[in-house]
PDB file of C-alpha atoms in Angstrom:
ATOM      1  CA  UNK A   1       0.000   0.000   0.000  1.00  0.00           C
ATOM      2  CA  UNK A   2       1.039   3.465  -0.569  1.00  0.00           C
ATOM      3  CA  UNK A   3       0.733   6.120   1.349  1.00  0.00           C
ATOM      4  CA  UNK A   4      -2.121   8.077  -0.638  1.00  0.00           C
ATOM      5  CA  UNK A   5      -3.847   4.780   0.049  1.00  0.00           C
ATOM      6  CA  UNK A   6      -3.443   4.649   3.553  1.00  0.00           C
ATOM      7  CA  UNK A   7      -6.265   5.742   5.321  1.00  0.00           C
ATOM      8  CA  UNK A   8      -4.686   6.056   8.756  1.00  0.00           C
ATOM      9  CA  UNK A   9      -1.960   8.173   7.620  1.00  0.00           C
ATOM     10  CA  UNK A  10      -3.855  10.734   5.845  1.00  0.00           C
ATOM     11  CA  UNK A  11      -6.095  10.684   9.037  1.00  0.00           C
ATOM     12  CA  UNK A  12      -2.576  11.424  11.374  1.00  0.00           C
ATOM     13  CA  UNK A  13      -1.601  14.586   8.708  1.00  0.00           C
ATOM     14  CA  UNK A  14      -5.296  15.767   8.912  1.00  0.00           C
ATOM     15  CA  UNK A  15      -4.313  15.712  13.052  1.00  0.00           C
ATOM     16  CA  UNK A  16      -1.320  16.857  12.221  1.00  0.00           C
ATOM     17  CA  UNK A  17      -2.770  19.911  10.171  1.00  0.00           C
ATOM     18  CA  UNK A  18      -5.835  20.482  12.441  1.00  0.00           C
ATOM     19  CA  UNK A  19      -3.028  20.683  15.530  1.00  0.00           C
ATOM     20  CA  UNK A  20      -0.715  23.536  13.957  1.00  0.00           C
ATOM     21  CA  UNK A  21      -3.678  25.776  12.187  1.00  0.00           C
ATOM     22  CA  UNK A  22      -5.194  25.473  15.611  1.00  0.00           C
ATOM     23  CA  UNK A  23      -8.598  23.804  13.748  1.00  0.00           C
ATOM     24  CA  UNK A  24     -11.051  21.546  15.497  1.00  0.00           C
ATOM     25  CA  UNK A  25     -11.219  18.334  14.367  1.00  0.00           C
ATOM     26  CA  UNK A  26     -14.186  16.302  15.051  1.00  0.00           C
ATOM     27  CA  UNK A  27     -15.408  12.707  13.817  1.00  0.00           C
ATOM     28  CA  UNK A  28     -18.904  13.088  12.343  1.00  0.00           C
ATOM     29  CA  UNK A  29     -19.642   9.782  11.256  1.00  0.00           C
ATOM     30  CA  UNK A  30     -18.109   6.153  11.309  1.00  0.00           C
ATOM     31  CA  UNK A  31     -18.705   3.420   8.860  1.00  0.00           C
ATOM     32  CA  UNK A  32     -16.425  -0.462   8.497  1.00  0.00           C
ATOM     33  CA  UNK A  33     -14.117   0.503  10.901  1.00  0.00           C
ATOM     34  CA  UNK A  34     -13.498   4.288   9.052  1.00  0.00           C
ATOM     35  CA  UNK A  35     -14.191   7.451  10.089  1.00  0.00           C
ATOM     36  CA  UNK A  36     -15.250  10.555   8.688  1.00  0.00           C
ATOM     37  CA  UNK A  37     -14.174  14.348  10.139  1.00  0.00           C
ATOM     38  CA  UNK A  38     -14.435  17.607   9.789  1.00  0.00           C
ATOM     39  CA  UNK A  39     -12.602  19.945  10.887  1.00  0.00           C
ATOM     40  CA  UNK A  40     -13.591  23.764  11.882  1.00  0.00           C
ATOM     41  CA  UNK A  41     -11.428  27.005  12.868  1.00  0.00           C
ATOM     42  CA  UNK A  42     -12.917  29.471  15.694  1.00  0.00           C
ATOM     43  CA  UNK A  43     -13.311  31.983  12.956  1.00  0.00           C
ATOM     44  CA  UNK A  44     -16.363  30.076  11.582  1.00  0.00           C
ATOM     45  CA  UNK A  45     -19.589  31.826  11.718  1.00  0.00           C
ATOM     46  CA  UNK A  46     -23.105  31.454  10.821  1.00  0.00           C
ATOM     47  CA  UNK A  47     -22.692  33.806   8.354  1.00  0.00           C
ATOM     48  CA  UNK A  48     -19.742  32.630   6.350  1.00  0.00           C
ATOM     49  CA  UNK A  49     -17.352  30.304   5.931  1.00  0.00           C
ATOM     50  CA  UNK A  50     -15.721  27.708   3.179  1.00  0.00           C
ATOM     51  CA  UNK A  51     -16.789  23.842   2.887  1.00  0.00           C
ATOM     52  CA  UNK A  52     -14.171  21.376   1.215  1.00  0.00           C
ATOM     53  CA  UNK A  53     -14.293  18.019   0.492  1.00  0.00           C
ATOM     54  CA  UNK A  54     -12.530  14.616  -0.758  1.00  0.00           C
ATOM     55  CA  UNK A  55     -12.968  11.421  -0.880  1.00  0.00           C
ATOM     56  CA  UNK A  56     -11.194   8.410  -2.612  1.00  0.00           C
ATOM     57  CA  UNK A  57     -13.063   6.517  -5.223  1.00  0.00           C
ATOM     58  CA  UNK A  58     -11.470   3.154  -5.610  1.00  0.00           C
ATOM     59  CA  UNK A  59      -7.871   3.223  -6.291  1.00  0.00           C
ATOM     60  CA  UNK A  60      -8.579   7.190  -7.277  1.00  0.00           C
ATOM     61  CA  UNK A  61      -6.806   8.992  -4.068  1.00  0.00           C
ATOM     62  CA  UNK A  62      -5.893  12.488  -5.922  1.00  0.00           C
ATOM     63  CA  UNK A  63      -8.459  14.409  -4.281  1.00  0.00           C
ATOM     64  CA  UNK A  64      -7.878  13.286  -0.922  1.00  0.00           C
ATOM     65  CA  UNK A  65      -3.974  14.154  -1.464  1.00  0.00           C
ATOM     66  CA  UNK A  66      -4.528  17.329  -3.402  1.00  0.00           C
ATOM     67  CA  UNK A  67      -6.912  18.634  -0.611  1.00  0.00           C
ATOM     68  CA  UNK A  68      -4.329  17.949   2.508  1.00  0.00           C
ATOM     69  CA  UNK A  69      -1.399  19.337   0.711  1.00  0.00           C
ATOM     70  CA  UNK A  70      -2.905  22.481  -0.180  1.00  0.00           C
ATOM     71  CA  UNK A  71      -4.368  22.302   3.434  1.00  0.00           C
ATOM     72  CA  UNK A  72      -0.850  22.083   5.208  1.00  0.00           C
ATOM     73  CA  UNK A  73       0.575  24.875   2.715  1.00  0.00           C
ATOM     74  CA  UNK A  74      -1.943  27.113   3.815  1.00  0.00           C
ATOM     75  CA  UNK A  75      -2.419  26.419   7.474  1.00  0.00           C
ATOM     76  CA  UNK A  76      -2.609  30.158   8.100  1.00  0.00           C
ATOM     77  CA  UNK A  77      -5.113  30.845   5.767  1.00  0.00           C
ATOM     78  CA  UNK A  78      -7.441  27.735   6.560  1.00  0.00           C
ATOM     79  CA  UNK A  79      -7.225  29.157  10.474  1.00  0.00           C
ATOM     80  CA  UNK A  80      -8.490  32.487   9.248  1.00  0.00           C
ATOM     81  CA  UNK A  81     -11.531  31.201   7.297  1.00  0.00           C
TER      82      UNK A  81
END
């Protein structure tokens, strides 16, 4: 397995990330044994804010890798929003 394929080490950046930009990360929702998060700065408020999402799609994990590396090059930014 590589490591866009491995589900508990995108999970550990996404910590990682959520740590450093001083985000909270939350699970939401569990299914087979994985979980699904989000994760939320204190900036968020009812009247704004940005939603992103991934998700790998069979053996497809772009998405999932394009999201967190834009994510930990813009930690600033992401605790801003």
């Amino acid at each position: 397995m590589t490591r866009p394929h491995d589900y508990r080490h995108l999970v550990q950046r996404w910590r990682t990330l959520a740590r450093r930009a001083g985000l909270r990360m939350r699970r939401i929702a569990k299914d087979g044994g994985h979980e699904a998060f989000s994760l939320q700065s204190g900036a968020l408020t009812a009247e704004g804010g940005i939603y992103m999402s991934a998700g790998i799609h069979g053996d497809e994990p772009a998405a999932t890798e394009a999201l967190i590396t834009w994510a930990e090059a813009n930690a600033r930014r992401l605790h801003r929003l």
